Amino acid sequence: MTVIPARTLPQLGLAVRRVRDRRGLSQAELAARAGVSRQWVIAVEQGRTNGLEVGLLMRVLDALDASLTVRDDLDEEPRG
């Protein structure tokens, strides 16, 4: 399992693009599988989707057989 951290929309877009590339899918193919427009996929991958609709993002991730994980960064054990 590969974990791609994303704390910003541009990082999230890069993560979507990396997974899409690994699957060998074009933006148009991913859009068709997820039921979104190619323009929407482009906007997400470029981190330009202010007010990103989570439901659409989840459909895209599902089409990629990928998932979104929320990690509590403050819950890590202290080092030292």
PDB file of N, CA and C in Angstrom:
ATOM      1  N   MET A   1       0.851  -1.172   0.000  1.00  0.00           N
ATOM      2  CA  MET A   1       0.000   0.000   0.000  1.00  0.00           C
ATOM      3  C   MET A   1       0.899   1.237   0.000  1.00  0.00           C
ATOM      4  N   THR A   2       0.622   2.147  -0.901  1.00  0.00           N
ATOM      5  CA  THR A   2       1.358   3.392  -0.986  1.00  0.00           C
ATOM      6  C   THR A   2       0.541   4.497  -0.333  1.00  0.00           C
ATOM      7  N   VAL A   3       1.171   5.269   0.529  1.00  0.00           N
ATOM      8  CA  VAL A   3       0.510   6.401   1.178  1.00  0.00           C
ATOM      9  C   VAL A   3       1.089   7.677   0.580  1.00  0.00           C
ATOM     10  N   ILE A   4       0.210   8.546   0.100  1.00  0.00           N
ATOM     11  CA  ILE A   4       0.622   9.823  -0.470  1.00  0.00           C
ATOM     12  C   ILE A   4      -0.001  10.911   0.394  1.00  0.00           C
ATOM     13  N   PRO A   5       0.792  11.566   1.246  1.00  0.00           N
ATOM     14  CA  PRO A   5       0.225  12.585   2.123  1.00  0.00           C
ATOM     15  C   PRO A   5      -0.243  13.804   1.332  1.00  0.00           C
ATOM     16  N   ALA A   6      -1.351  14.372   1.774  1.00  0.00           N
ATOM     17  CA  ALA A   6      -1.885  15.566   1.124  1.00  0.00           C
ATOM     18  C   ALA A   6      -2.562  16.436   2.171  1.00  0.00           C
ATOM     19  N   ARG A   7      -1.989  17.607   2.406  1.00  0.00           N
ATOM     20  CA  ARG A   7      -2.554  18.538   3.373  1.00  0.00           C
ATOM     21  C   ARG A   7      -3.139  19.774   2.710  1.00  0.00           C
ATOM     22  N   THR A   8      -2.994  19.870   1.393  1.00  0.00           N
ATOM     23  CA  THR A   8      -3.526  21.004   0.646  1.00  0.00           C
ATOM     24  C   THR A   8      -4.222  20.479  -0.612  1.00  0.00           C
ATOM     25  N   LEU A   9      -5.039  21.311  -1.236  1.00  0.00           N
ATOM     26  CA  LEU A   9      -5.691  20.896  -2.484  1.00  0.00           C
ATOM     27  C   LEU A   9      -4.684  20.578  -3.583  1.00  0.00           C
ATOM     28  N   PRO A  10      -3.615  21.378  -3.764  1.00  0.00           N
ATOM     29  CA  PRO A  10      -2.628  20.992  -4.779  1.00  0.00           C
ATOM     30  C   PRO A  10      -1.975  19.632  -4.495  1.00  0.00           C
ATOM     31  N   GLN A  11      -1.701  19.332  -3.229  1.00  0.00           N
ATOM     32  CA  GLN A  11      -1.119  18.032  -2.889  1.00  0.00           C
ATOM     33  C   GLN A  11      -2.124  16.906  -3.128  1.00  0.00           C
ATOM     34  N   LEU A  12      -3.390  17.162  -2.832  1.00  0.00           N
ATOM     35  CA  LEU A  12      -4.433  16.172  -3.085  1.00  0.00           C
ATOM     36  C   LEU A  12      -4.551  15.924  -4.586  1.00  0.00           C
ATOM     37  N   GLY A  13      -4.495  16.989  -5.370  1.00  0.00           N
ATOM     38  CA  GLY A  13      -4.549  16.848  -6.825  1.00  0.00           C
ATOM     39  C   GLY A  13      -3.390  16.046  -7.364  1.00  0.00           C
ATOM     40  N   LEU A  14      -2.203  16.290  -6.836  1.00  0.00           N
ATOM     41  CA  LEU A  14      -1.026  15.532  -7.253  1.00  0.00           C
ATOM     42  C   LEU A  14      -1.188  14.056  -6.898  1.00  0.00           C
ATOM     43  N   ALA A  15      -1.764  13.777  -5.741  1.00  0.00           N
ATOM     44  CA  ALA A  15      -1.985  12.384  -5.334  1.00  0.00           C
ATOM     45  C   ALA A  15      -2.954  11.697  -6.298  1.00  0.00           C
ATOM     46  N   VAL A  16      -4.027  12.385  -6.670  1.00  0.00           N
ATOM     47  CA  VAL A  16      -4.988  11.811  -7.622  1.00  0.00           C
ATOM     48  C   VAL A  16      -4.286  11.537  -8.952  1.00  0.00           C
ATOM     49  N   ARG A  17      -3.488  12.485  -9.413  1.00  0.00           N
ATOM     50  CA  ARG A  17      -2.783  12.301 -10.687  1.00  0.00           C
ATOM     51  C   ARG A  17      -1.816  11.114 -10.627  1.00  0.00           C
ATOM     52  N   ARG A  18      -1.085  11.003  -9.539  1.00  0.00           N
ATOM     53  CA  ARG A  18      -0.137   9.886  -9.408  1.00  0.00           C
ATOM     54  C   ARG A  18      -0.845   8.537  -9.469  1.00  0.00           C
ATOM     55  N   VAL A  19      -1.961   8.434  -8.753  1.00  0.00           N
ATOM     56  CA  VAL A  19      -2.698   7.160  -8.759  1.00  0.00           C
ATOM     57  C   VAL A  19      -3.286   6.917 -10.149  1.00  0.00           C
ATOM     58  N   ARG A  20      -3.826   7.947 -10.772  1.00  0.00           N
ATOM     59  CA  ARG A  20      -4.379   7.793 -12.122  1.00  0.00           C
ATOM     60  C   ARG A  20      -3.298   7.319 -13.091  1.00  0.00           C
ATOM     61  N   ASP A  21      -2.120   7.927 -13.003  1.00  0.00           N
ATOM     62  CA  ASP A  21      -1.010   7.515 -13.864  1.00  0.00           C
ATOM     63  C   ASP A  21      -0.611   6.063 -13.609  1.00  0.00           C
ATOM     64  N   ARG A  22      -0.581   5.659 -12.353  1.00  0.00           N
ATOM     65  CA  ARG A  22      -0.241   4.269 -12.013  1.00  0.00           C
ATOM     66  C   ARG A  22      -1.248   3.289 -12.592  1.00  0.00           C
ATOM     67  N   ARG A  23      -2.502   3.727 -12.683  1.00  0.00           N
ATOM     68  CA  ARG A  23      -3.562   2.861 -13.231  1.00  0.00           C
ATOM     69  C   ARG A  23      -3.568   2.878 -14.757  1.00  0.00           C
ATOM     70  N   GLY A  24      -2.771   3.767 -15.345  1.00  0.00           N
ATOM     71  CA  GLY A  24      -2.719   3.852 -16.801  1.00  0.00           C
ATOM     72  C   GLY A  24      -3.963   4.456 -17.421  1.00  0.00           C
ATOM     73  N   LEU A  25      -4.627   5.315 -16.673  1.00  0.00           N
ATOM     74  CA  LEU A  25      -5.863   5.934 -17.157  1.00  0.00           C
ATOM     75  C   LEU A  25      -5.610   7.357 -17.636  1.00  0.00           C
ATOM     76  N   SER A  26      -6.311   7.745 -18.687  1.00  0.00           N
ATOM     77  CA  SER A  26      -6.286   9.145 -19.102  1.00  0.00           C
ATOM     78  C   SER A  26      -7.268   9.911 -18.214  1.00  0.00           C
ATOM     79  N   GLN A  27      -7.179  11.220 -18.267  1.00  0.00           N
ATOM     80  CA  GLN A  27      -8.137  12.036 -17.514  1.00  0.00           C
ATOM     81  C   GLN A  27      -9.556  11.762 -17.992  1.00  0.00           C
ATOM     82  N   ALA A  28      -9.728  11.600 -19.289  1.00  0.00           N
ATOM     83  CA  ALA A  28     -11.059  11.338 -19.851  1.00  0.00           C
ATOM     84  C   ALA A  28     -11.594   9.982 -19.383  1.00  0.00           C
ATOM     85  N   GLU A  29     -10.734   8.971 -19.347  1.00  0.00           N
ATOM     86  CA  GLU A  29     -11.168   7.647 -18.894  1.00  0.00           C
ATOM     87  C   GLU A  29     -11.580   7.691 -17.423  1.00  0.00           C
ATOM     88  N   LEU A  30     -10.785   8.365 -16.598  1.00  0.00           N
ATOM     89  CA  LEU A  30     -11.130   8.482 -15.184  1.00  0.00           C
ATOM     90  C   LEU A  30     -12.446   9.233 -15.018  1.00  0.00           C
ATOM     91  N   ALA A  31     -12.596  10.320 -15.746  1.00  0.00           N
ATOM     92  CA  ALA A  31     -13.830  11.108 -15.656  1.00  0.00           C
ATOM     93  C   ALA A  31     -15.047  10.256 -16.009  1.00  0.00           C
ATOM     94  N   ALA A  32     -14.944   9.471 -17.077  1.00  0.00           N
ATOM     95  CA  ALA A  32     -16.065   8.625 -17.488  1.00  0.00           C
ATOM     96  C   ALA A  32     -16.385   7.576 -16.425  1.00  0.00           C
ATOM     97  N   ARG A  33     -15.359   6.966 -15.849  1.00  0.00           N
ATOM     98  CA  ARG A  33     -15.578   5.954 -14.809  1.00  0.00           C
ATOM     99  C   ARG A  33     -16.217   6.544 -13.559  1.00  0.00           C
ATOM    100  N   ALA A  34     -15.849   7.787 -13.231  1.00  0.00           N
ATOM    101  CA  ALA A  34     -16.328   8.412 -12.000  1.00  0.00           C
ATOM    102  C   ALA A  34     -17.610   9.216 -12.205  1.00  0.00           C
ATOM    103  N   GLY A  35     -17.997   9.433 -13.455  1.00  0.00           N
ATOM    104  CA  GLY A  35     -19.201  10.206 -13.726  1.00  0.00           C
ATOM    105  C   GLY A  35     -19.016  11.695 -13.489  1.00  0.00           C
ATOM    106  N   VAL A  36     -17.812  12.179 -13.757  1.00  0.00           N
ATOM    107  CA  VAL A  36     -17.528  13.615 -13.646  1.00  0.00           C
ATOM    108  C   VAL A  36     -16.974  14.074 -14.992  1.00  0.00           C
ATOM    109  N   SER A  37     -16.831  15.375 -15.165  1.00  0.00           N
ATOM    110  CA  SER A  37     -16.283  15.871 -16.429  1.00  0.00           C
ATOM    111  C   SER A  37     -14.758  15.808 -16.419  1.00  0.00           C
ATOM    112  N   ARG A  38     -14.188  15.757 -17.600  1.00  0.00           N
ATOM    113  CA  ARG A  38     -12.730  15.789 -17.711  1.00  0.00           C
ATOM    114  C   ARG A  38     -12.203  17.103 -17.152  1.00  0.00           C
ATOM    115  N   GLN A  39     -12.931  18.185 -17.369  1.00  0.00           N
ATOM    116  CA  GLN A  39     -12.521  19.484 -16.846  1.00  0.00           C
ATOM    117  C   GLN A  39     -12.454  19.463 -15.322  1.00  0.00           C
ATOM    118  N   TRP A  40     -13.355  18.735 -14.686  1.00  0.00           N
ATOM    119  CA  TRP A  40     -13.346  18.633 -13.230  1.00  0.00           C
ATOM    120  C   TRP A  40     -12.101  17.873 -12.771  1.00  0.00           C
ATOM    121  N   VAL A  41     -11.769  16.780 -13.462  1.00  0.00           N
ATOM    122  CA  VAL A  41     -10.558  16.019 -13.127  1.00  0.00           C
ATOM    123  C   VAL A  41      -9.332  16.911 -13.284  1.00  0.00           C
ATOM    124  N   ILE A  42      -9.268  17.660 -14.373  1.00  0.00           N
ATOM    125  CA  ILE A  42      -8.139  18.575 -14.606  1.00  0.00           C
ATOM    126  C   ILE A  42      -8.036  19.577 -13.463  1.00  0.00           C
ATOM    127  N   ALA A  43      -9.153  20.169 -13.073  1.00  0.00           N
ATOM    128  CA  ALA A  43      -9.143  21.161 -11.992  1.00  0.00           C
ATOM    129  C   ALA A  43      -8.663  20.548 -10.683  1.00  0.00           C
ATOM    130  N   VAL A  44      -9.117  19.341 -10.376  1.00  0.00           N
ATOM    131  CA  VAL A  44      -8.689  18.667  -9.146  1.00  0.00           C
ATOM    132  C   VAL A  44      -7.187  18.404  -9.193  1.00  0.00           C
ATOM    133  N   GLU A  45      -6.709  17.863 -10.297  1.00  0.00           N
ATOM    134  CA  GLU A  45      -5.286  17.532 -10.410  1.00  0.00           C
ATOM    135  C   GLU A  45      -4.404  18.772 -10.327  1.00  0.00           C
ATOM    136  N   GLN A  46      -4.935  19.917 -10.718  1.00  0.00           N
ATOM    137  CA  GLN A  46      -4.169  21.161 -10.651  1.00  0.00           C
ATOM    138  C   GLN A  46      -4.384  21.903  -9.335  1.00  0.00           C
ATOM    139  N   GLY A  47      -5.185  21.321  -8.443  1.00  0.00           N
ATOM    140  CA  GLY A  47      -5.428  21.952  -7.145  1.00  0.00           C
ATOM    141  C   GLY A  47      -6.233  23.230  -7.246  1.00  0.00           C
ATOM    142  N   ARG A  48      -7.014  23.389  -8.313  1.00  0.00           N
ATOM    143  CA  ARG A  48      -7.768  24.612  -8.545  1.00  0.00           C
ATOM    144  C   ARG A  48      -9.224  24.513  -8.128  1.00  0.00           C
ATOM    145  N   THR A  49      -9.591  23.487  -7.447  1.00  0.00           N
ATOM    146  CA  THR A  49     -10.992  23.281  -7.122  1.00  0.00           C
ATOM    147  C   THR A  49     -11.297  23.786  -5.721  1.00  0.00           C
ATOM    148  N   ASN A  50     -11.446  25.105  -5.598  1.00  0.00           N
ATOM    149  CA  ASN A  50     -11.862  25.667  -4.310  1.00  0.00           C
ATOM    150  C   ASN A  50     -13.279  25.195  -4.027  1.00  0.00           C
ATOM    151  N   GLY A  51     -13.544  24.828  -2.792  1.00  0.00           N
ATOM    152  CA  GLY A  51     -14.860  24.313  -2.445  1.00  0.00           C
ATOM    153  C   GLY A  51     -15.089  22.931  -3.036  1.00  0.00           C
ATOM    154  N   LEU A  52     -14.043  22.146  -3.117  1.00  0.00           N
ATOM    155  CA  LEU A  52     -14.088  20.808  -3.691  1.00  0.00           C
ATOM    156  C   LEU A  52     -15.256  20.015  -3.111  1.00  0.00           C
ATOM    157  N   GLU A  53     -16.060  19.424  -3.972  1.00  0.00           N
ATOM    158  CA  GLU A  53     -17.178  18.611  -3.514  1.00  0.00           C
ATOM    159  C   GLU A  53     -16.669  17.220  -3.142  1.00  0.00           C
ATOM    160  N   VAL A  54     -16.761  16.899  -1.873  1.00  0.00           N
ATOM    161  CA  VAL A  54     -16.198  15.647  -1.360  1.00  0.00           C
ATOM    162  C   VAL A  54     -16.852  14.431  -2.004  1.00  0.00           C
ATOM    163  N   GLY A  55     -18.132  14.497  -2.265  1.00  0.00           N
ATOM    164  CA  GLY A  55     -18.817  13.362  -2.891  1.00  0.00           C
ATOM    165  C   GLY A  55     -18.241  13.028  -4.252  1.00  0.00           C
ATOM    166  N   LEU A  56     -17.930  14.051  -5.043  1.00  0.00           N
ATOM    167  CA  LEU A  56     -17.322  13.810  -6.354  1.00  0.00           C
ATOM    168  C   LEU A  56     -15.913  13.259  -6.193  1.00  0.00           C
ATOM    169  N   LEU A  57     -15.167  13.795  -5.245  1.00  0.00           N
ATOM    170  CA  LEU A  57     -13.822  13.280  -4.989  1.00  0.00           C
ATOM    171  C   LEU A  57     -13.879  11.811  -4.603  1.00  0.00           C
ATOM    172  N   MET A  58     -14.828  11.440  -3.777  1.00  0.00           N
ATOM    173  CA  MET A  58     -14.943  10.042  -3.354  1.00  0.00           C
ATOM    174  C   MET A  58     -15.270   9.145  -4.548  1.00  0.00           C
ATOM    175  N   ARG A  59     -16.088   9.622  -5.492  1.00  0.00           N
ATOM    176  CA  ARG A  59     -16.387   8.836  -6.693  1.00  0.00           C
ATOM    177  C   ARG A  59     -15.129   8.644  -7.533  1.00  0.00           C
ATOM    178  N   VAL A  60     -14.313   9.690  -7.640  1.00  0.00           N
ATOM    179  CA  VAL A  60     -13.057   9.581  -8.388  1.00  0.00           C
ATOM    180  C   VAL A  60     -12.126   8.586  -7.712  1.00  0.00           C
ATOM    181  N   LEU A  61     -11.984   8.686  -6.397  1.00  0.00           N
ATOM    182  CA  LEU A  61     -11.124   7.738  -5.675  1.00  0.00           C
ATOM    183  C   LEU A  61     -11.633   6.314  -5.819  1.00  0.00           C
ATOM    184  N   ASP A  62     -12.948   6.132  -5.764  1.00  0.00           N
ATOM    185  CA  ASP A  62     -13.527   4.805  -5.932  1.00  0.00           C
ATOM    186  C   ASP A  62     -13.218   4.264  -7.330  1.00  0.00           C
ATOM    187  N   ALA A  63     -13.311   5.122  -8.339  1.00  0.00           N
ATOM    188  CA  ALA A  63     -13.010   4.702  -9.708  1.00  0.00           C
ATOM    189  C   ALA A  63     -11.540   4.297  -9.859  1.00  0.00           C
ATOM    190  N   LEU A  64     -10.685   4.850  -9.004  1.00  0.00           N
ATOM    191  CA  LEU A  64      -9.258   4.522  -9.015  1.00  0.00           C
ATOM    192  C   LEU A  64      -8.913   3.355  -8.089  1.00  0.00           C
ATOM    193  N   ASP A  65      -9.913   2.812  -7.383  1.00  0.00           N
ATOM    194  CA  ASP A  65      -9.662   1.810  -6.334  1.00  0.00           C
ATOM    195  C   ASP A  65      -8.677   2.364  -5.320  1.00  0.00           C
ATOM    196  N   ALA A  66      -8.886   3.630  -4.939  1.00  0.00           N
ATOM    197  CA  ALA A  66      -8.065   4.303  -3.943  1.00  0.00           C
ATOM    198  C   ALA A  66      -8.988   4.797  -2.837  1.00  0.00           C
ATOM    199  N   SER A  67      -8.405   5.221  -1.739  1.00  0.00           N
ATOM    200  CA  SER A  67      -9.229   5.700  -0.628  1.00  0.00           C
ATOM    201  C   SER A  67      -8.598   6.930  -0.003  1.00  0.00           C
ATOM    202  N   LEU A  68      -9.390   7.607   0.760  1.00  0.00           N
ATOM    203  CA  LEU A  68      -8.956   8.790   1.490  1.00  0.00           C
ATOM    204  C   LEU A  68      -8.822   8.399   2.957  1.00  0.00           C
ATOM    205  N   THR A  69      -7.683   8.695   3.548  1.00  0.00           N
ATOM    206  CA  THR A  69      -7.443   8.387   4.953  1.00  0.00           C
ATOM    207  C   THR A  69      -7.194   9.685   5.699  1.00  0.00           C
ATOM    208  N   VAL A  70      -7.866   9.844   6.824  1.00  0.00           N
ATOM    209  CA  VAL A  70      -7.637  11.015   7.668  1.00  0.00           C
ATOM    210  C   VAL A  70      -6.823  10.553   8.864  1.00  0.00           C
ATOM    211  N   ARG A  71      -5.683  11.212   9.067  1.00  0.00           N
ATOM    212  CA  ARG A  71      -4.781  10.839  10.154  1.00  0.00           C
ATOM    213  C   ARG A  71      -4.688  12.003  11.125  1.00  0.00           C
ATOM    214  N   ASP A  72      -4.759  11.704  12.391  1.00  0.00           N
ATOM    215  CA  ASP A  72      -4.585  12.722  13.428  1.00  0.00           C
ATOM    216  C   ASP A  72      -3.098  12.891  13.664  1.00  0.00           C
ATOM    217  N   ASP A  73      -2.519  13.957  13.093  1.00  0.00           N
ATOM    218  CA  ASP A  73      -1.078  14.184  13.211  1.00  0.00           C
ATOM    219  C   ASP A  73      -0.649  14.470  14.640  1.00  0.00           C
ATOM    220  N   LEU A  74      -1.562  14.904  15.487  1.00  0.00           N
ATOM    221  CA  LEU A  74      -1.222  15.186  16.879  1.00  0.00           C
ATOM    222  C   LEU A  74      -1.293  13.942  17.745  1.00  0.00           C
ATOM    223  N   ASP A  75      -1.758  12.841  17.168  1.00  0.00           N
ATOM    224  CA  ASP A  75      -1.924  11.610  17.932  1.00  0.00           C
ATOM    225  C   ASP A  75      -0.690  10.722  17.864  1.00  0.00           C
ATOM    226  N   GLU A  76       0.380  11.184  17.207  1.00  0.00           N
ATOM    227  CA  GLU A  76       1.601  10.395  17.116  1.00  0.00           C
ATOM    228  C   GLU A  76       2.340  10.407  18.446  1.00  0.00           C
ATOM    229  N   GLU A  77       3.011   9.296  18.740  1.00  0.00           N
ATOM    230  CA  GLU A  77       3.783   9.211  19.971  1.00  0.00           C
ATOM    231  C   GLU A  77       4.996  10.119  19.880  1.00  0.00           C
ATOM    232  N   PRO A  78       5.327  10.805  20.941  1.00  0.00           N
ATOM    233  CA  PRO A  78       6.509  11.696  20.890  1.00  0.00           C
ATOM    234  C   PRO A  78       7.788  10.894  20.709  1.00  0.00           C
ATOM    235  N   ARG A  79       8.712  11.493  19.978  1.00  0.00           N
ATOM    236  CA  ARG A  79      10.005  10.846  19.746  1.00  0.00           C
ATOM    237  C   ARG A  79      11.021  11.429  20.707  1.00  0.00           C
ATOM    238  N   GLY A  80      11.974  10.631  21.064  1.00  0.00           N
ATOM    239  CA  GLY A  80      13.033  11.201  21.862  1.00  0.00           C
ATOM    240  C   GLY A  80      13.453  10.305  22.909  1.00  0.00           C
TER     241      GLY A  80
END
